[in-house]
Amino acid sequence: DAKTTQPTSMDCAEGRAANLPCNHSTISGNEYVYWYRQIHSQGPQYIIHGLKNNETNEMASLIITEDRKSSTLILPHATLRDTAVYYCIVRVPNSGGSNYKLTFGKGTLLTVNP
Amino acid sequence: DAGVTQSPTHLIKTRGQQVTLRCSPKSGHDTVSWYQQALGQGPQFIFQYYEEEERQRGNFPDRFSGHQFPNYSSELNVNALLLGDSALYLCASRTRDRLAKNIQYFGAGTRLSVL
């Protein structure tokens, strides 16, 4: 699985958009970008994933650059409850055999301030 | 629809003891993975089960073992506990349906403290 690089921490004001970057310069053509987040003392929660087109769901938007070497997770109107560690993971969704594990880095601690 | 449930939520053991953690997957899921998360770190993959067999294993010693039951629920067993085994243990479930794109759903975890 491709390695990802994320900032250690970021701050955002409540009500403003939070833009979380992720670099994945060694991503291969069939690898997807997944985002999970982990609120303190809870299990990780799936947010969104994408291959090359921008994606949006009820939680967030995912913008992937044209060369696919980086992406940005956007929380359009951050709330205090969005304070969490956000993980960017790159992998092939169904790589065949039995390889389904997710490889987590340390992620980005997003702190939403009142 | 219940999500992934884990029990117990907290556990305190002493060095050398054995522990069993339990996980019930989300309805409709047939695959369970276990992760260990030390303080300040991201979750680390321990192993994965489907069709009642261990299918993939991370870099963990044989003291860590598991089981999957016919109803897809799973147990994680750790023998000869060490202080370093203190962590949050997470269970994740998924369906192997290719359309699901390997999206995994996590439980809230079991916090294990080894004294």
PDB file of C-alpha atoms in Angstrom:
ATOM      1  CA  ASP A   1       0.000   0.000   0.000  1.00  0.00           C
ATOM      2  CA  ALA A   2       1.217   3.519  -0.824  1.00  0.00           C
ATOM      3  CA  LYS A   3       2.550   5.612   2.035  1.00  0.00           C
ATOM      4  CA  THR A   4       0.780   8.817   3.006  1.00  0.00           C
ATOM      5  CA  THR A   5       1.997  12.027   4.652  1.00  0.00           C
ATOM      6  CA  GLN A   6      -0.286  14.231   6.725  1.00  0.00           C
ATOM      7  CA  PRO A   7       0.333  17.233   8.976  1.00  0.00           C
ATOM      8  CA  THR A   8       0.459  16.335  12.632  1.00  0.00           C
ATOM      9  CA  SER A   9      -2.155  18.867  13.677  1.00  0.00           C
ATOM     10  CA  MET A  10      -4.433  21.610  12.386  1.00  0.00           C
ATOM     11  CA  ASP A  11      -6.839  24.133  13.881  1.00  0.00           C
ATOM     12  CA  CYS A  12     -10.101  25.372  12.453  1.00  0.00           C
ATOM     13  CA  ALA A  13     -12.721  27.856  13.644  1.00  0.00           C
ATOM     14  CA  GLU A  14     -16.215  26.536  14.224  1.00  0.00           C
ATOM     15  CA  GLY A  15     -18.449  27.142  11.217  1.00  0.00           C
ATOM     16  CA  ARG A  16     -15.553  27.502   8.821  1.00  0.00           C
ATOM     17  CA  ALA A  17     -14.375  24.950   6.281  1.00  0.00           C
ATOM     18  CA  ALA A  18     -11.668  22.548   7.414  1.00  0.00           C
ATOM     19  CA  ASN A  19      -9.273  21.479   4.666  1.00  0.00           C
ATOM     20  CA  LEU A  20      -7.115  18.495   5.562  1.00  0.00           C
ATOM     21  CA  PRO A  21      -4.295  17.661   3.131  1.00  0.00           C
ATOM     22  CA  CYS A  22      -2.724  14.308   2.391  1.00  0.00           C
ATOM     23  CA  ASN A  23       0.263  13.543   0.184  1.00  0.00           C
ATOM     24  CA  HIS A  24       0.481  10.151  -1.496  1.00  0.00           C
ATOM     25  CA  SER A  25       3.068  10.658  -4.214  1.00  0.00           C
ATOM     26  CA  THR A  26       3.707   6.924  -4.728  1.00  0.00           C
ATOM     27  CA  ILE A  27       0.062   6.025  -5.296  1.00  0.00           C
ATOM     28  CA  SER A  28      -0.502   3.471  -8.040  1.00  0.00           C
ATOM     29  CA  GLY A  29      -3.228   3.540 -10.656  1.00  0.00           C
ATOM     30  CA  ASN A  30      -5.615   1.156  -8.945  1.00  0.00           C
ATOM     31  CA  GLU A  31      -5.273   2.502  -5.415  1.00  0.00           C
ATOM     32  CA  TYR A  32      -8.096   4.430  -3.822  1.00  0.00           C
ATOM     33  CA  VAL A  33      -7.832   7.186  -1.225  1.00  0.00           C
ATOM     34  CA  TYR A  34      -9.816   6.521   1.963  1.00  0.00           C
ATOM     35  CA  TRP A  35     -10.448   8.866   4.868  1.00  0.00           C
ATOM     36  CA  TYR A  36     -11.355   7.773   8.363  1.00  0.00           C
ATOM     37  CA  ARG A  37     -11.573   9.780  11.536  1.00  0.00           C
ATOM     38  CA  GLN A  38     -11.306   8.843  15.187  1.00  0.00           C
ATOM     39  CA  ILE A  39     -12.971  10.887  17.853  1.00  0.00           C
ATOM     40  CA  HIS A  40     -11.328  10.568  21.251  1.00  0.00           C
ATOM     41  CA  SER A  41     -11.905   7.169  22.886  1.00  0.00           C
ATOM     42  CA  GLN A  42     -13.981   5.860  19.977  1.00  0.00           C
ATOM     43  CA  GLY A  43     -13.220   3.552  17.061  1.00  0.00           C
ATOM     44  CA  PRO A  44     -12.311   4.959  13.639  1.00  0.00           C
ATOM     45  CA  GLN A  45     -15.237   6.051  11.487  1.00  0.00           C
ATOM     46  CA  TYR A  46     -15.291   5.833   7.693  1.00  0.00           C
ATOM     47  CA  ILE A  47     -15.791   9.215   6.024  1.00  0.00           C
ATOM     48  CA  ILE A  48     -15.295   8.982   2.279  1.00  0.00           C
ATOM     49  CA  HIS A  49     -13.187   7.393  -0.441  1.00  0.00           C
ATOM     50  CA  GLY A  50     -12.319   8.070  -4.071  1.00  0.00           C
ATOM     51  CA  LEU A  51     -10.194   6.991  -7.023  1.00  0.00           C
ATOM     52  CA  LYS A  52      -9.677  10.059  -9.202  1.00  0.00           C
ATOM     53  CA  ASN A  53     -12.874  12.048  -9.386  1.00  0.00           C
ATOM     54  CA  ASN A  54     -13.930  14.423  -6.656  1.00  0.00           C
ATOM     55  CA  GLU A  55     -16.415  12.866  -4.278  1.00  0.00           C
ATOM     56  CA  THR A  56     -18.996  14.304  -1.909  1.00  0.00           C
ATOM     57  CA  ASN A  57     -21.253  12.750   0.668  1.00  0.00           C
ATOM     58  CA  GLU A  58     -23.204  13.951   3.664  1.00  0.00           C
ATOM     59  CA  MET A  59     -20.080  14.165   5.792  1.00  0.00           C
ATOM     60  CA  ALA A  60     -17.402  15.658   3.574  1.00  0.00           C
ATOM     61  CA  SER A  61     -15.916  16.286   0.159  1.00  0.00           C
ATOM     62  CA  LEU A  62     -12.776  14.690  -1.222  1.00  0.00           C
ATOM     63  CA  ILE A  63     -10.685  16.526  -3.777  1.00  0.00           C
ATOM     64  CA  ILE A  64      -8.005  14.468  -5.550  1.00  0.00           C
ATOM     65  CA  THR A  65      -5.447  16.255  -7.720  1.00  0.00           C
ATOM     66  CA  GLU A  66      -5.268  15.355 -11.376  1.00  0.00           C
ATOM     67  CA  ASP A  67      -1.933  13.541 -10.943  1.00  0.00           C
ATOM     68  CA  ARG A  68      -3.432  11.779  -7.882  1.00  0.00           C
ATOM     69  CA  LYS A  69      -0.354  12.498  -5.805  1.00  0.00           C
ATOM     70  CA  SER A  70      -2.296  14.414  -3.177  1.00  0.00           C
ATOM     71  CA  SER A  71      -5.804  14.928  -1.895  1.00  0.00           C
ATOM     72  CA  THR A  72      -7.767  17.190   0.429  1.00  0.00           C
ATOM     73  CA  LEU A  73     -10.612  16.277   2.719  1.00  0.00           C
ATOM     74  CA  ILE A  74     -13.019  19.157   3.170  1.00  0.00           C
ATOM     75  CA  LEU A  75     -15.445  19.514   6.055  1.00  0.00           C
ATOM     76  CA  PRO A  76     -17.545  22.421   4.756  1.00  0.00           C
ATOM     77  CA  HIS A  77     -18.842  23.748   8.075  1.00  0.00           C
ATOM     78  CA  ALA A  78     -16.776  22.361  10.917  1.00  0.00           C
ATOM     79  CA  THR A  79     -18.404  21.900  14.308  1.00  0.00           C
ATOM     80  CA  LEU A  80     -16.881  21.167  17.702  1.00  0.00           C
ATOM     81  CA  ARG A  81     -17.902  17.526  17.233  1.00  0.00           C
ATOM     82  CA  ASP A  82     -15.555  17.297  14.240  1.00  0.00           C
ATOM     83  CA  THR A  83     -12.547  17.520  16.564  1.00  0.00           C
ATOM     84  CA  ALA A  84     -10.798  14.217  15.912  1.00  0.00           C
ATOM     85  CA  VAL A  85      -7.764  12.517  14.389  1.00  0.00           C
ATOM     86  CA  TYR A  86      -8.214  12.185  10.635  1.00  0.00           C
ATOM     87  CA  TYR A  87      -6.474   9.351   8.805  1.00  0.00           C
ATOM     88  CA  CYS A  88      -5.730   9.260   5.092  1.00  0.00           C
ATOM     89  CA  ILE A  89      -5.187   5.704   3.796  1.00  0.00           C
ATOM     90  CA  VAL A  90      -4.317   4.625   0.284  1.00  0.00           C
ATOM     91  CA  ARG A  91      -4.883   1.081  -0.931  1.00  0.00           C
ATOM     92  CA  VAL A  92      -6.453  -1.129  -3.530  1.00  0.00           C
ATOM     93  CA  PRO A  93     -10.029  -1.775  -2.369  1.00  0.00           C
ATOM     94  CA  ASN A  94     -10.127  -5.433  -3.351  1.00  0.00           C
ATOM     95  CA  SER A  95      -6.602  -6.632  -3.929  1.00  0.00           C
ATOM     96  CA  GLY A  96      -7.543 -10.252  -4.207  1.00  0.00           C
ATOM     97  CA  GLY A  97      -6.590 -13.100  -1.937  1.00  0.00           C
ATOM     98  CA  SER A  98      -7.054 -12.062   1.656  1.00  0.00           C
ATOM     99  CA  ASN A  99      -5.315  -8.694   1.862  1.00  0.00           C
ATOM    100  CA  TYR A 100      -7.924  -6.367   3.285  1.00  0.00           C
ATOM    101  CA  LYS A 101      -6.005  -4.734   6.093  1.00  0.00           C
ATOM    102  CA  LEU A 102      -5.955  -0.966   6.561  1.00  0.00           C
ATOM    103  CA  THR A 103      -2.557   0.594   7.274  1.00  0.00           C
ATOM    104  CA  PHE A 104      -2.959   3.635   9.521  1.00  0.00           C
ATOM    105  CA  GLY A 105      -0.357   6.337  10.039  1.00  0.00           C
ATOM    106  CA  LYS A 106      -0.554   8.840  12.881  1.00  0.00           C
ATOM    107  CA  GLY A 107      -3.092  11.032  11.094  1.00  0.00           C
ATOM    108  CA  THR A 108      -3.905  14.713  11.594  1.00  0.00           C
ATOM    109  CA  LEU A 109      -5.383  15.959  14.845  1.00  0.00           C
ATOM    110  CA  LEU A 110      -7.993  18.517  13.827  1.00  0.00           C
ATOM    111  CA  THR A 111      -9.069  20.818  16.622  1.00  0.00           C
ATOM    112  CA  VAL A 112     -12.189  22.875  15.969  1.00  0.00           C
ATOM    113  CA  ASN A 113     -12.235  25.968  18.158  1.00  0.00           C
ATOM    114  CA  PRO A 114     -15.326  27.913  19.252  1.00  0.00           C
TER     115      PRO A 114
ATOM    116  CA  ASP B   1     -29.262  -1.913  12.699  1.00  0.00           C
ATOM    117  CA  ALA B   2     -26.578  -2.499  15.303  1.00  0.00           C
ATOM    118  CA  GLY B   3     -23.082  -1.616  14.311  1.00  0.00           C
ATOM    119  CA  VAL B   4     -19.966  -3.406  15.450  1.00  0.00           C
ATOM    120  CA  THR B   5     -20.167  -4.238  19.153  1.00  0.00           C
ATOM    121  CA  GLN B   6     -17.257  -5.132  21.399  1.00  0.00           C
ATOM    122  CA  SER B   7     -17.073  -6.403  24.947  1.00  0.00           C
ATOM    123  CA  PRO B   8     -15.956  -5.661  27.519  1.00  0.00           C
ATOM    124  CA  THR B   9     -15.343  -1.926  27.206  1.00  0.00           C
ATOM    125  CA  HIS B  10     -12.572  -1.896  29.802  1.00  0.00           C
ATOM    126  CA  LEU B  11     -10.416  -4.620  31.300  1.00  0.00           C
ATOM    127  CA  ILE B  12      -7.610  -4.700  33.829  1.00  0.00           C
ATOM    128  CA  LYS B  13      -5.243  -7.672  33.962  1.00  0.00           C
ATOM    129  CA  THR B  14      -1.865  -8.449  35.472  1.00  0.00           C
ATOM    130  CA  ARG B  15       1.268  -9.582  33.714  1.00  0.00           C
ATOM    131  CA  GLY B  16       1.244 -13.240  32.701  1.00  0.00           C
ATOM    132  CA  GLN B  17      -2.537 -13.531  32.630  1.00  0.00           C
ATOM    133  CA  GLN B  18      -4.652 -14.372  29.623  1.00  0.00           C
ATOM    134  CA  VAL B  19      -7.474 -12.283  28.181  1.00  0.00           C
ATOM    135  CA  THR B  20     -10.341 -12.822  25.729  1.00  0.00           C
ATOM    136  CA  LEU B  21     -12.008  -9.958  23.896  1.00  0.00           C
ATOM    137  CA  ARG B  22     -15.217 -10.329  21.912  1.00  0.00           C
ATOM    138  CA  CYS B  23     -16.660  -8.747  18.793  1.00  0.00           C
ATOM    139  CA  SER B  24     -19.965  -8.940  16.968  1.00  0.00           C
ATOM    140  CA  PRO B  25     -19.805  -7.626  13.405  1.00  0.00           C
ATOM    141  CA  LYS B  26     -22.239  -5.284  11.750  1.00  0.00           C
ATOM    142  CA  SER B  27     -25.283  -7.032  10.321  1.00  0.00           C
ATOM    143  CA  GLY B  28     -24.557  -8.434   6.875  1.00  0.00           C
ATOM    144  CA  HIS B  29     -20.771  -8.479   7.365  1.00  0.00           C
ATOM    145  CA  ASP B  30     -18.788 -11.697   7.184  1.00  0.00           C
ATOM    146  CA  THR B  31     -15.218 -10.542   7.802  1.00  0.00           C
ATOM    147  CA  VAL B  32     -13.712  -9.400  11.074  1.00  0.00           C
ATOM    148  CA  SER B  33     -10.340  -7.760  11.623  1.00  0.00           C
ATOM    149  CA  TRP B  34      -8.620  -6.894  14.876  1.00  0.00           C
ATOM    150  CA  TYR B  35      -6.376  -3.896  15.473  1.00  0.00           C
ATOM    151  CA  GLN B  36      -4.231  -2.774  18.395  1.00  0.00           C
ATOM    152  CA  GLN B  37      -3.912   0.930  19.111  1.00  0.00           C
ATOM    153  CA  ALA B  38      -1.284   2.119  21.539  1.00  0.00           C
ATOM    154  CA  LEU B  39      -1.612   5.573  23.052  1.00  0.00           C
ATOM    155  CA  GLY B  40      -0.847   8.292  20.514  1.00  0.00           C
ATOM    156  CA  GLN B  41      -0.486   5.868  17.612  1.00  0.00           C
ATOM    157  CA  GLY B  42      -2.689   4.784  14.748  1.00  0.00           C
ATOM    158  CA  PRO B  43      -4.315   1.345  14.865  1.00  0.00           C
ATOM    159  CA  GLN B  44      -2.049  -1.570  13.923  1.00  0.00           C
ATOM    160  CA  PHE B  45      -3.470  -4.610  12.135  1.00  0.00           C
ATOM    161  CA  ILE B  46      -3.344  -7.856  14.119  1.00  0.00           C
ATOM    162  CA  PHE B  47      -5.255 -10.339  11.959  1.00  0.00           C
ATOM    163  CA  GLN B  48      -8.373 -10.947   9.943  1.00  0.00           C
ATOM    164  CA  TYR B  49     -10.922 -13.746   9.897  1.00  0.00           C
ATOM    165  CA  TYR B  50     -13.493 -14.905   7.438  1.00  0.00           C
ATOM    166  CA  GLU B  51     -15.092 -18.284   6.841  1.00  0.00           C
ATOM    167  CA  GLU B  52     -13.909 -19.107  10.387  1.00  0.00           C
ATOM    168  CA  GLU B  53     -10.235 -19.058   9.431  1.00  0.00           C
ATOM    169  CA  GLU B  54      -7.377 -16.613   9.943  1.00  0.00           C
ATOM    170  CA  ARG B  55      -6.695 -15.175   6.505  1.00  0.00           C
ATOM    171  CA  GLN B  56      -4.097 -12.487   7.071  1.00  0.00           C
ATOM    172  CA  ARG B  57      -1.839 -11.625   9.969  1.00  0.00           C
ATOM    173  CA  GLY B  58       0.140  -8.560  10.932  1.00  0.00           C
ATOM    174  CA  ASN B  59       3.430  -8.460  12.802  1.00  0.00           C
ATOM    175  CA  PHE B  60       2.201  -9.827  16.118  1.00  0.00           C
ATOM    176  CA  PRO B  61       3.542 -12.815  18.085  1.00  0.00           C
ATOM    177  CA  ASP B  62       1.746 -16.112  18.484  1.00  0.00           C
ATOM    178  CA  ARG B  63       0.547 -15.000  21.909  1.00  0.00           C
ATOM    179  CA  PHE B  64      -2.174 -13.261  19.931  1.00  0.00           C
ATOM    180  CA  SER B  65      -4.728 -15.691  18.576  1.00  0.00           C
ATOM    181  CA  GLY B  66      -8.304 -15.528  17.472  1.00  0.00           C
ATOM    182  CA  HIS B  67     -11.386 -17.338  16.471  1.00  0.00           C
ATOM    183  CA  GLN B  68     -14.422 -16.719  14.319  1.00  0.00           C
ATOM    184  CA  PHE B  69     -17.722 -18.434  14.956  1.00  0.00           C
ATOM    185  CA  PRO B  70     -20.354 -19.570  12.435  1.00  0.00           C
ATOM    186  CA  ASN B  71     -22.417 -16.439  13.199  1.00  0.00           C
ATOM    187  CA  TYR B  72     -19.369 -14.357  12.143  1.00  0.00           C
ATOM    188  CA  SER B  73     -18.648 -13.075  15.649  1.00  0.00           C
ATOM    189  CA  SER B  74     -15.038 -13.241  16.752  1.00  0.00           C
ATOM    190  CA  GLU B  75     -12.745 -13.467  19.754  1.00  0.00           C
ATOM    191  CA  LEU B  76      -9.236 -12.169  20.274  1.00  0.00           C
ATOM    192  CA  ASN B  77      -7.132 -14.039  22.820  1.00  0.00           C
ATOM    193  CA  VAL B  78      -3.874 -12.790  24.238  1.00  0.00           C
ATOM    194  CA  ASN B  79      -1.752 -15.115  26.393  1.00  0.00           C
ATOM    195  CA  ALA B  80       1.068 -14.319  28.800  1.00  0.00           C
ATOM    196  CA  LEU B  81       0.194 -10.640  28.948  1.00  0.00           C
ATOM    197  CA  LEU B  82       2.993  -8.088  28.948  1.00  0.00           C
ATOM    198  CA  LEU B  83       2.876  -4.493  30.106  1.00  0.00           C
ATOM    199  CA  GLY B  84       3.283  -3.483  26.460  1.00  0.00           C
ATOM    200  CA  ASP B  85       0.001  -5.155  25.567  1.00  0.00           C
ATOM    201  CA  SER B  86      -1.842  -2.296  27.255  1.00  0.00           C
ATOM    202  CA  ALA B  87      -3.783  -0.660  24.433  1.00  0.00           C
ATOM    203  CA  LEU B  88      -7.145  -0.078  22.831  1.00  0.00           C
ATOM    204  CA  TYR B  89      -8.181  -3.173  20.880  1.00  0.00           C
ATOM    205  CA  LEU B  90     -10.433  -2.457  17.958  1.00  0.00           C
ATOM    206  CA  CYS B  91     -12.600  -4.792  15.950  1.00  0.00           C
ATOM    207  CA  ALA B  92     -13.617  -3.919  12.408  1.00  0.00           C
ATOM    208  CA  SER B  93     -16.042  -5.702  10.144  1.00  0.00           C
ATOM    209  CA  ARG B  94     -16.733  -5.616   6.444  1.00  0.00           C
ATOM    210  CA  THR B  95     -18.366  -7.537   3.670  1.00  0.00           C
ATOM    211  CA  ARG B  96     -16.242  -9.094   0.948  1.00  0.00           C
ATOM    212  CA  ASP B  97     -18.747  -7.883  -1.631  1.00  0.00           C
ATOM    213  CA  ARG B  98     -16.475  -6.096  -4.115  1.00  0.00           C
ATOM    214  CA  LEU B  99     -18.997  -3.297  -4.530  1.00  0.00           C
ATOM    215  CA  ALA B 100     -18.436  -2.399  -0.870  1.00  0.00           C
ATOM    216  CA  LYS B 101     -14.899  -1.214  -1.762  1.00  0.00           C
ATOM    217  CA  ASN B 102     -13.377  -2.569   1.453  1.00  0.00           C
ATOM    218  CA  ILE B 103     -15.080  -0.022   3.683  1.00  0.00           C
ATOM    219  CA  GLN B 104     -14.554  -1.201   7.242  1.00  0.00           C
ATOM    220  CA  TYR B 105     -16.718  -0.387  10.233  1.00  0.00           C
ATOM    221  CA  PHE B 106     -15.126  -0.215  13.651  1.00  0.00           C
ATOM    222  CA  GLY B 107     -16.394  -0.891  17.114  1.00  0.00           C
ATOM    223  CA  ALA B 108     -15.691   1.408  20.051  1.00  0.00           C
ATOM    224  CA  GLY B 109     -12.927  -0.870  21.254  1.00  0.00           C
ATOM    225  CA  THR B 110     -11.845  -2.583  24.439  1.00  0.00           C
ATOM    226  CA  ARG B 111      -9.388  -0.698  26.617  1.00  0.00           C
ATOM    227  CA  LEU B 112      -6.961  -3.242  28.113  1.00  0.00           C
ATOM    228  CA  SER B 113      -4.679  -2.239  30.954  1.00  0.00           C
ATOM    229  CA  VAL B 114      -1.950  -4.655  32.033  1.00  0.00           C
ATOM    230  CA  LEU B 115      -0.484  -3.993  35.477  1.00  0.00           C
TER     231      LEU B 115
END
